[in-house]
Amino acid sequence: MTEPRYDVVAIGNAIVDILSPAADDFIADNGMTKGAMALVFSPEEADALYAKMGPGQEVSGGSAANTIAGMAALGSSCAFIGQVADDQLGEVFAHDIRAAGIRFDTPARAGAPTTGRCLIFVTPDGQRTMNTFLGASHYLPSDQLDATLIAEARYLYLEGYLWDPEEPRAAMRAAIDIARDAGRKVAFTLSAEFVIDRHRAAFLELIDAGLIDVLFANEAEIMFLTETSSVDAAVAAVSGKVPLVVVTLAEQGAMAVAGDQRVTVPAQPIDKVVDTTGAGDLFAAGFLHGQARGKSLEASLTLGAICAAEVIQHFGARPIVDLKAITAGV
């Protein structure tokens, strides 16, 4: 097997986040569940909600894209596969991800729908309530996969959010086959409970078949996946089938389980939670960067915790400080 050219190639939603402060009563009055993510199924619905937003900030987003943006900031070599439309937001996304030093070659898609966008309302306690119109991301076809690129990456990283639509789901299944045939590792993040609810059987099928090498989840997601009532029981249900299970535990830190080895680290201290958008994405960035560099589980978890702590102290899901500097010595 040849030495990987890239540390990670990720496949995920190519969307632009639009963030705006909001009061708790605004969330309730508009029928949203605070702190949750809901899908918006039509551009008209997205436009109507956007019209209600206060002044916003546009930042390129998408779960897997956020993760590799963090990895690139740490010094990893990264590539991204995701579908944008041939429109202004598509140009914003492509510019931002390439400016981060990430290879992005997926051609823009002509016609409707528009590039995906996530309308994020951030309450004073830092909780983010997300309303996502996936737009063109739903239409990533298998023929847009670069098999050579996938085979040249140490890790293939996939986000559960993109499993919903049929076309990109088929593309991700094909990408898994390419990566495994090349002897590479597949990392998968469960993303959200509503995704698990729709695709639990398919996710468990991937796990049971031994197709996932690294599984990322938060405590609620892994319990929901396994239909258990404790994190320990949930991890026990999958750890014999997944070589490395990584679970974030909010203010309690994070854990990694690899066979008989179980490692935990505390959460990093912070001054104030401003916006929790991207916390899990940046945690995965730090952890995968550590693993790609051959670091221990403890060091990788610590890198993840530092990156997560950085991103929740400002608006947006991309780092704004020098991650190399704040993780030096780990």
mmCIF file of C-alpha atoms in Angstrom:
data_model
loop_
_atom_site.group_PDB
_atom_site.id
_atom_site.type_symbol
_atom_site.label_atom_id
_atom_site.label_comp_id
_atom_site.label_asym_id
_atom_site.label_seq_id
_atom_site.Cartn_x
_atom_site.Cartn_y
_atom_site.Cartn_z
ATOM 1 C CA MET A 1 0.000 0.000 0.000
ATOM 2 C CA THR A 2 1.382 3.385 -0.995
ATOM 3 C CA GLU A 3 1.868 6.219 1.491
ATOM 4 C CA PRO A 4 -1.267 8.419 1.603
ATOM 5 C CA ARG A 5 -1.113 11.709 -0.265
ATOM 6 C CA TYR A 6 -3.831 13.236 1.919
ATOM 7 C CA ASP A 7 -4.669 12.822 5.586
ATOM 8 C CA VAL A 8 -8.402 12.948 4.921
ATOM 9 C CA VAL A 9 -10.891 13.291 2.113
ATOM 10 C CA ALA A 10 -14.360 14.188 3.342
ATOM 11 C CA ILE A 11 -17.747 13.856 1.682
ATOM 12 C CA GLY A 12 -20.495 16.059 3.067
ATOM 13 C CA ASN A 13 -23.024 18.796 2.665
ATOM 14 C CA ALA A 14 -21.643 21.891 0.943
ATOM 15 C CA ILE A 15 -23.637 24.645 2.594
ATOM 16 C CA VAL A 16 -23.256 28.209 3.790
ATOM 17 C CA ASP A 17 -24.243 29.007 7.380
ATOM 18 C CA ILE A 18 -26.132 32.234 8.084
ATOM 19 C CA LEU A 19 -25.956 33.013 11.806
ATOM 20 C CA SER A 20 -28.033 35.544 13.696
ATOM 21 C CA PRO A 21 -28.669 36.239 17.397
ATOM 22 C CA ALA A 22 -32.209 35.413 18.540
ATOM 23 C CA ALA A 23 -34.214 35.509 21.751
ATOM 24 C CA ASP A 24 -35.720 32.387 23.283
ATOM 25 C CA ASP A 25 -39.256 33.589 22.570
ATOM 26 C CA PHE A 26 -38.417 34.000 18.869
ATOM 27 C CA ILE A 27 -37.450 30.312 18.767
ATOM 28 C CA ALA A 28 -40.686 29.282 20.471
ATOM 29 C CA ASP A 29 -42.909 31.624 18.461
ATOM 30 C CA ASN A 30 -41.606 30.155 15.191
ATOM 31 C CA GLY A 31 -42.201 26.552 16.231
ATOM 32 C CA MET A 32 -38.529 25.607 16.529
ATOM 33 C CA THR A 33 -37.002 23.225 19.053
ATOM 34 C CA LYS A 34 -34.217 25.081 20.792
ATOM 35 C CA GLY A 35 -30.793 23.546 20.214
ATOM 36 C CA ALA A 36 -32.034 21.169 17.501
ATOM 37 C CA MET A 37 -31.500 20.911 13.761
ATOM 38 C CA ALA A 38 -34.490 20.702 11.427
ATOM 39 C CA LEU A 39 -34.584 20.299 7.675
ATOM 40 C CA VAL A 40 -36.249 22.913 5.495
ATOM 41 C CA PHE A 41 -37.645 21.184 2.428
ATOM 42 C CA SER A 42 -38.362 24.058 0.049
ATOM 43 C CA PRO A 43 -36.539 27.229 -1.011
ATOM 44 C CA GLU A 44 -39.753 29.184 -0.339
ATOM 45 C CA GLU A 45 -39.800 28.059 3.289
ATOM 46 C CA ALA A 46 -36.102 28.910 3.627
ATOM 47 C CA ASP A 47 -36.708 32.368 2.135
ATOM 48 C CA ALA A 48 -39.609 33.044 4.527
ATOM 49 C CA LEU A 49 -37.535 32.122 7.563
ATOM 50 C CA TYR A 50 -34.554 34.089 6.285
ATOM 51 C CA ALA A 51 -36.781 37.175 6.015
ATOM 52 C CA LYS A 52 -37.467 36.940 9.746
ATOM 53 C CA MET A 53 -33.785 36.865 10.695
ATOM 54 C CA GLY A 54 -32.038 39.835 12.180
ATOM 55 C CA PRO A 55 -28.631 40.951 10.859
ATOM 56 C CA GLY A 56 -26.706 37.816 9.950
ATOM 57 C CA GLN A 57 -23.194 36.603 9.359
ATOM 58 C CA GLU A 58 -22.415 34.315 6.413
ATOM 59 C CA VAL A 59 -19.814 31.616 7.029
ATOM 60 C CA SER A 60 -19.196 28.539 4.909
ATOM 61 C CA GLY A 61 -20.339 25.470 6.782
ATOM 62 C CA GLY A 62 -21.405 21.871 6.521
ATOM 63 C CA SER A 63 -20.427 19.328 9.166
ATOM 64 C CA ALA A 64 -17.695 17.421 7.315
ATOM 65 C CA ALA A 65 -16.452 20.613 5.653
ATOM 66 C CA ASN A 66 -16.078 22.217 9.088
ATOM 67 C CA THR A 67 -14.097 19.207 10.273
ATOM 68 C CA ILE A 68 -11.569 19.289 7.466
ATOM 69 C CA ALA A 69 -11.310 23.079 7.726
ATOM 70 C CA GLY A 70 -10.195 22.484 11.293
ATOM 71 C CA MET A 71 -7.815 19.739 10.221
ATOM 72 C CA ALA A 72 -6.312 21.961 7.544
ATOM 73 C CA ALA A 73 -5.808 24.708 10.121
ATOM 74 C CA LEU A 74 -3.916 22.176 12.255
ATOM 75 C CA GLY A 75 -1.678 21.264 9.325
ATOM 76 C CA SER A 76 -3.369 18.197 7.845
ATOM 77 C CA SER A 77 -3.590 17.744 4.091
ATOM 78 C CA CYS A 78 -7.256 17.611 3.121
ATOM 79 C CA ALA A 79 -9.690 17.307 0.247
ATOM 80 C CA PHE A 80 -13.469 17.716 0.091
ATOM 81 C CA ILE A 81 -16.182 16.319 -2.152
ATOM 82 C CA GLY A 82 -19.559 18.062 -2.043
ATOM 83 C CA GLN A 83 -22.121 19.591 -4.368
ATOM 84 C CA VAL A 84 -22.793 23.313 -4.742
ATOM 85 C CA ALA A 85 -24.909 25.104 -7.310
ATOM 86 C CA ASP A 86 -23.646 27.559 -9.890
ATOM 87 C CA ASP A 87 -24.695 30.602 -7.843
ATOM 88 C CA GLN A 88 -23.345 33.207 -5.440
ATOM 89 C CA LEU A 89 -23.436 31.013 -2.325
ATOM 90 C CA GLY A 90 -21.738 28.244 -4.290
ATOM 91 C CA GLU A 91 -18.928 30.653 -5.146
ATOM 92 C CA VAL A 92 -18.665 31.667 -1.479
ATOM 93 C CA PHE A 93 -18.361 28.056 -0.356
ATOM 94 C CA ALA A 94 -15.801 27.135 -3.021
ATOM 95 C CA HIS A 95 -13.697 30.208 -2.301
ATOM 96 C CA ASP A 96 -13.685 29.643 1.458
ATOM 97 C CA ILE A 97 -12.749 25.987 1.347
ATOM 98 C CA ARG A 98 -9.995 26.488 -1.219
ATOM 99 C CA ALA A 99 -8.664 29.492 0.699
ATOM 100 C CA ALA A 100 -8.260 27.150 3.680
ATOM 101 C CA GLY A 101 -5.845 25.062 1.610
ATOM 102 C CA ILE A 102 -8.318 22.254 0.953
ATOM 103 C CA ARG A 103 -8.588 20.597 -2.446
ATOM 104 C CA PHE A 104 -12.106 21.004 -3.835
ATOM 105 C CA ASP A 105 -12.734 19.921 -7.413
ATOM 106 C CA THR A 106 -16.458 19.052 -7.516
ATOM 107 C CA PRO A 107 -17.983 21.026 -10.418
ATOM 108 C CA ALA A 108 -20.866 23.380 -9.582
ATOM 109 C CA ARG A 109 -24.308 22.141 -10.610
ATOM 110 C CA ALA A 110 -26.340 24.226 -13.055
ATOM 111 C CA GLY A 111 -29.973 25.061 -12.423
ATOM 112 C CA ALA A 112 -32.209 24.609 -9.393
ATOM 113 C CA PRO A 113 -31.988 24.075 -6.509
ATOM 114 C CA THR A 114 -29.655 26.665 -5.057
ATOM 115 C CA THR A 115 -26.582 25.985 -2.945
ATOM 116 C CA GLY A 116 -27.531 24.697 0.489
ATOM 117 C CA ARG A 117 -27.816 27.068 3.412
ATOM 118 C CA CYS A 118 -28.290 26.676 7.144
ATOM 119 C CA LEU A 119 -30.171 29.400 9.011
ATOM 120 C CA ILE A 120 -28.787 29.357 12.548
ATOM 121 C CA PHE A 121 -30.415 31.236 15.417
ATOM 122 C CA VAL A 122 -28.111 31.666 18.395
ATOM 123 C CA THR A 123 -29.741 32.350 21.761
ATOM 124 C CA PRO A 124 -28.010 34.277 24.575
ATOM 125 C CA ASP A 125 -26.881 31.024 26.240
ATOM 126 C CA GLY A 126 -24.910 30.044 23.109
ATOM 127 C CA GLN A 127 -27.322 27.336 21.956
ATOM 128 C CA ARG A 128 -27.811 27.154 18.211
ATOM 129 C CA THR A 129 -31.085 26.239 16.556
ATOM 130 C CA MET A 130 -30.457 25.218 12.963
ATOM 131 C CA ASN A 131 -32.791 25.164 9.977
ATOM 132 C CA THR A 132 -31.088 23.569 7.009
ATOM 133 C CA PHE A 133 -32.075 23.736 3.360
ATOM 134 C CA LEU A 134 -29.713 21.240 1.753
ATOM 135 C CA GLY A 135 -30.376 22.406 -1.795
ATOM 136 C CA ALA A 136 -27.791 21.248 -4.314
ATOM 137 C CA SER A 137 -26.065 19.044 -1.727
ATOM 138 C CA HIS A 138 -28.875 16.531 -2.252
ATOM 139 C CA TYR A 139 -27.674 15.966 -5.799
ATOM 140 C CA LEU A 140 -24.112 14.715 -5.406
ATOM 141 C CA PRO A 141 -23.893 11.807 -7.876
ATOM 142 C CA SER A 142 -21.503 8.873 -7.712
ATOM 143 C CA ASP A 143 -19.905 9.950 -10.980
ATOM 144 C CA GLN A 144 -18.540 13.044 -9.223
ATOM 145 C CA LEU A 145 -16.360 10.838 -7.020
ATOM 146 C CA ASP A 146 -12.636 10.952 -7.701
ATOM 147 C CA ALA A 147 -11.642 7.357 -6.998
ATOM 148 C CA THR A 148 -7.925 8.138 -7.111
ATOM 149 C CA LEU A 149 -8.354 10.974 -4.625
ATOM 150 C CA ILE A 150 -10.268 8.749 -2.191
ATOM 151 C CA ALA A 151 -7.716 5.962 -2.519
ATOM 152 C CA GLU A 152 -4.893 8.399 -1.768
ATOM 153 C CA ALA A 153 -6.324 9.561 1.575
ATOM 154 C CA ARG A 154 -5.476 8.036 4.946
ATOM 155 C CA TYR A 155 -9.093 8.549 6.074
ATOM 156 C CA LEU A 156 -12.400 8.831 4.266
ATOM 157 C CA TYR A 157 -14.636 10.952 6.506
ATOM 158 C CA LEU A 158 -18.422 10.849 6.048
ATOM 159 C CA GLU A 159 -21.223 12.793 7.730
ATOM 160 C CA GLY A 160 -24.528 11.177 8.599
ATOM 161 C CA TYR A 161 -26.426 14.306 7.584
ATOM 162 C CA LEU A 162 -25.798 13.505 3.917
ATOM 163 C CA TRP A 163 -27.170 9.955 4.208
ATOM 164 C CA ASP A 164 -30.766 11.149 3.827
ATOM 165 C CA PRO A 165 -31.013 11.823 0.066
ATOM 166 C CA GLU A 166 -30.659 8.819 -2.227
ATOM 167 C CA GLU A 167 -28.083 10.171 -4.672
ATOM 168 C CA PRO A 168 -25.327 11.168 -2.205
ATOM 169 C CA ARG A 169 -26.078 8.092 -0.087
ATOM 170 C CA ALA A 170 -25.199 5.938 -3.085
ATOM 171 C CA ALA A 171 -22.085 8.042 -3.644
ATOM 172 C CA MET A 172 -20.949 7.513 -0.055
ATOM 173 C CA ARG A 173 -21.510 3.768 -0.257
ATOM 174 C CA ALA A 174 -19.383 3.704 -3.405
ATOM 175 C CA ALA A 175 -16.716 5.810 -1.680
ATOM 176 C CA ILE A 176 -16.577 3.357 1.233
ATOM 177 C CA ASP A 177 -15.871 0.533 -1.209
ATOM 178 C CA ILE A 178 -13.114 2.555 -2.896
ATOM 179 C CA ALA A 179 -11.458 3.409 0.407
ATOM 180 C CA ARG A 180 -11.582 -0.106 1.783
ATOM 181 C CA ASP A 181 -10.320 -1.635 -1.457
ATOM 182 C CA ALA A 182 -7.349 0.736 -1.158
ATOM 183 C CA GLY A 183 -6.707 -0.323 2.434
ATOM 184 C CA ARG A 184 -7.737 3.068 3.866
ATOM 185 C CA LYS A 185 -9.797 3.795 6.981
ATOM 186 C CA VAL A 186 -13.395 4.995 7.031
ATOM 187 C CA ALA A 187 -14.551 7.467 9.697
ATOM 188 C CA PHE A 188 -18.251 8.184 10.141
ATOM 189 C CA THR A 189 -20.105 10.712 12.290
ATOM 190 C CA LEU A 190 -23.713 10.003 13.272
ATOM 191 C CA SER A 191 -24.564 13.741 13.068
ATOM 192 C CA ALA A 192 -27.978 13.921 14.772
ATOM 193 C CA GLU A 193 -30.749 11.867 16.351
ATOM 194 C CA PHE A 194 -33.260 12.638 13.599
ATOM 195 C CA VAL A 195 -30.791 11.225 11.069
ATOM 196 C CA ILE A 196 -30.353 8.084 13.160
ATOM 197 C CA ASP A 197 -34.109 7.743 13.505
ATOM 198 C CA ARG A 198 -34.480 7.626 9.730
ATOM 199 C CA HIS A 199 -31.451 5.434 9.021
ATOM 200 C CA ARG A 200 -30.718 3.372 12.137
ATOM 201 C CA ALA A 201 -30.937 0.079 10.238
ATOM 202 C CA ALA A 202 -28.550 1.267 7.526
ATOM 203 C CA PHE A 203 -26.025 2.628 10.040
ATOM 204 C CA LEU A 204 -26.102 -0.587 12.063
ATOM 205 C CA GLU A 205 -25.657 -2.526 8.844
ATOM 206 C CA LEU A 206 -22.462 -0.581 8.105
ATOM 207 C CA ILE A 207 -21.231 -1.234 11.641
ATOM 208 C CA ASP A 208 -22.146 -4.924 11.627
ATOM 209 C CA ALA A 209 -20.398 -5.392 8.277
ATOM 210 C CA GLY A 210 -17.172 -3.946 9.691
ATOM 211 C CA LEU A 211 -17.166 -1.041 7.212
ATOM 212 C CA ILE A 212 -16.580 1.692 9.818
ATOM 213 C CA ASP A 213 -13.144 2.087 11.401
ATOM 214 C CA VAL A 214 -13.813 5.221 13.466
ATOM 215 C CA LEU A 215 -17.273 6.149 14.746
ATOM 216 C CA PHE A 216 -17.964 9.648 16.116
ATOM 217 C CA ALA A 217 -21.042 10.434 18.218
ATOM 218 C CA ASN A 218 -22.174 12.438 21.183
ATOM 219 C CA GLU A 219 -23.664 10.648 24.179
ATOM 220 C CA ALA A 220 -27.280 11.144 23.108
ATOM 221 C CA GLU A 221 -26.620 9.949 19.562
ATOM 222 C CA ILE A 222 -24.857 6.728 20.480
ATOM 223 C CA MET A 223 -27.533 5.803 23.019
ATOM 224 C CA PHE A 224 -30.235 6.559 20.461
ATOM 225 C CA LEU A 225 -28.475 4.465 17.815
ATOM 226 C CA THR A 226 -28.170 1.431 20.084
ATOM 227 C CA GLU A 227 -31.472 2.021 21.915
ATOM 228 C CA THR A 228 -29.737 1.788 25.278
ATOM 229 C CA SER A 229 -30.078 3.890 28.425
ATOM 230 C CA SER A 230 -26.415 4.567 29.231
ATOM 231 C CA VAL A 231 -23.297 5.594 27.374
ATOM 232 C CA ASP A 232 -21.414 2.585 28.712
ATOM 233 C CA ALA A 233 -24.026 0.177 27.379
ATOM 234 C CA ALA A 234 -24.124 1.980 24.043
ATOM 235 C CA VAL A 235 -20.359 1.866 23.617
ATOM 236 C CA ALA A 236 -20.309 -1.806 24.602
ATOM 237 C CA ALA A 237 -22.907 -2.530 21.908
ATOM 238 C CA VAL A 238 -20.716 -1.232 19.092
ATOM 239 C CA SER A 239 -17.108 -1.362 20.292
ATOM 240 C CA GLY A 240 -16.686 -5.008 19.322
ATOM 241 C CA LYS A 241 -17.603 -4.133 15.746
ATOM 242 C CA VAL A 242 -15.917 -0.731 15.353
ATOM 243 C CA PRO A 243 -12.152 -0.564 16.042
ATOM 244 C CA LEU A 244 -12.360 2.981 17.450
ATOM 245 C CA VAL A 245 -15.428 4.586 19.030
ATOM 246 C CA VAL A 246 -15.207 8.260 19.997
ATOM 247 C CA VAL A 247 -17.932 9.859 22.132
ATOM 248 C CA THR A 248 -18.166 13.498 23.187
ATOM 249 C CA LEU A 249 -19.689 14.082 26.624
ATOM 250 C CA ALA A 250 -20.383 17.846 26.574
ATOM 251 C CA GLU A 251 -19.009 19.510 29.714
ATOM 252 C CA GLN A 252 -17.794 16.114 30.956
ATOM 253 C CA GLY A 253 -15.195 15.851 28.183
ATOM 254 C CA ALA A 254 -14.829 12.945 25.776
ATOM 255 C CA MET A 255 -13.887 9.290 25.580
ATOM 256 C CA ALA A 256 -12.335 6.933 23.071
ATOM 257 C CA VAL A 257 -12.654 3.151 23.152
ATOM 258 C CA ALA A 258 -10.374 0.918 21.084
ATOM 259 C CA GLY A 259 -10.791 -2.735 21.959
ATOM 260 C CA ASP A 260 -9.968 -3.119 25.652
ATOM 261 C CA GLN A 261 -8.459 0.376 25.836
ATOM 262 C CA ARG A 262 -10.690 3.132 27.188
ATOM 263 C CA VAL A 263 -9.402 6.706 27.527
ATOM 264 C CA THR A 264 -11.211 9.815 28.782
ATOM 265 C CA VAL A 265 -10.218 13.473 28.919
ATOM 266 C CA PRO A 266 -11.946 16.438 30.576
ATOM 267 C CA ALA A 267 -13.434 19.356 28.688
ATOM 268 C CA GLN A 268 -11.156 22.338 28.237
ATOM 269 C CA PRO A 269 -11.854 25.434 30.355
ATOM 270 C CA ILE A 270 -13.475 28.340 28.532
ATOM 271 C CA ASP A 271 -14.415 31.909 29.360
ATOM 272 C CA LYS A 272 -17.936 31.894 27.909
ATOM 273 C CA VAL A 273 -20.033 29.802 25.542
ATOM 274 C CA VAL A 274 -21.016 32.074 22.662
ATOM 275 C CA ASP A 275 -22.185 29.634 19.967
ATOM 276 C CA THR A 276 -22.039 25.836 20.086
ATOM 277 C CA THR A 277 -22.250 25.526 16.294
ATOM 278 C CA GLY A 278 -19.486 23.229 15.079
ATOM 279 C CA ALA A 279 -18.344 21.930 18.481
ATOM 280 C CA GLY A 280 -18.580 18.286 17.415
ATOM 281 C CA ASP A 281 -17.145 19.043 13.987
ATOM 282 C CA LEU A 282 -14.049 20.706 15.416
ATOM 283 C CA PHE A 283 -13.645 18.020 18.050
ATOM 284 C CA ALA A 284 -13.504 15.458 15.235
ATOM 285 C CA ALA A 285 -10.956 17.676 13.455
ATOM 286 C CA GLY A 286 -8.588 17.677 16.393
ATOM 287 C CA PHE A 287 -9.002 13.982 17.081
ATOM 288 C CA LEU A 288 -8.512 12.843 13.474
ATOM 289 C CA HIS A 289 -5.536 15.160 13.044
ATOM 290 C CA GLY A 290 -3.950 13.532 16.070
ATOM 291 C CA GLN A 291 -4.622 10.044 14.789
ATOM 292 C CA ALA A 292 -3.264 10.925 11.348
ATOM 293 C CA ARG A 293 -0.078 12.076 13.082
ATOM 294 C CA GLY A 294 0.222 8.827 15.043
ATOM 295 C CA LYS A 295 -0.581 10.411 18.395
ATOM 296 C CA SER A 296 -2.029 8.501 21.347
ATOM 297 C CA LEU A 297 -5.748 8.359 22.046
ATOM 298 C CA GLU A 298 -5.310 10.711 25.000
ATOM 299 C CA ALA A 299 -3.403 13.266 22.940
ATOM 300 C CA SER A 300 -5.925 13.003 20.092
ATOM 301 C CA LEU A 301 -8.845 13.496 22.486
ATOM 302 C CA THR A 302 -7.086 16.500 24.003
ATOM 303 C CA LEU A 303 -6.560 18.026 20.565
ATOM 304 C CA GLY A 304 -10.258 17.543 19.888
ATOM 305 C CA ALA A 305 -11.251 19.131 23.176
ATOM 306 C CA ILE A 306 -9.032 22.174 22.550
ATOM 307 C CA CYS A 307 -10.464 22.703 19.067
ATOM 308 C CA ALA A 308 -14.054 22.324 20.310
ATOM 309 C CA ALA A 309 -13.407 24.813 23.117
ATOM 310 C CA GLU A 310 -12.055 27.346 20.633
ATOM 311 C CA VAL A 311 -15.029 27.214 18.288
ATOM 312 C CA ILE A 312 -17.760 27.565 20.934
ATOM 313 C CA GLN A 313 -16.320 30.873 22.144
ATOM 314 C CA HIS A 314 -17.252 32.788 18.966
ATOM 315 C CA PHE A 315 -19.872 32.842 16.227
ATOM 316 C CA GLY A 316 -19.471 30.337 13.433
ATOM 317 C CA ALA A 317 -18.233 26.786 13.025
ATOM 318 C CA ARG A 318 -14.768 27.538 11.659
ATOM 319 C CA PRO A 319 -11.748 28.415 13.835
ATOM 320 C CA ILE A 320 -10.708 32.056 14.059
ATOM 321 C CA VAL A 321 -7.488 31.645 16.054
ATOM 322 C CA ASP A 322 -4.293 29.798 15.172
ATOM 323 C CA LEU A 323 -5.094 26.178 16.054
ATOM 324 C CA LYS A 324 -1.465 25.191 15.640
ATOM 325 C CA ALA A 325 -0.491 27.708 18.303
ATOM 326 C CA ILE A 326 -3.125 26.709 20.885
ATOM 327 C CA THR A 327 -2.431 22.992 20.420
ATOM 328 C CA ALA A 328 1.368 23.272 20.451
ATOM 329 C CA GLY A 329 2.921 20.739 22.764
ATOM 330 C CA VAL A 330 0.027 18.265 22.738
#
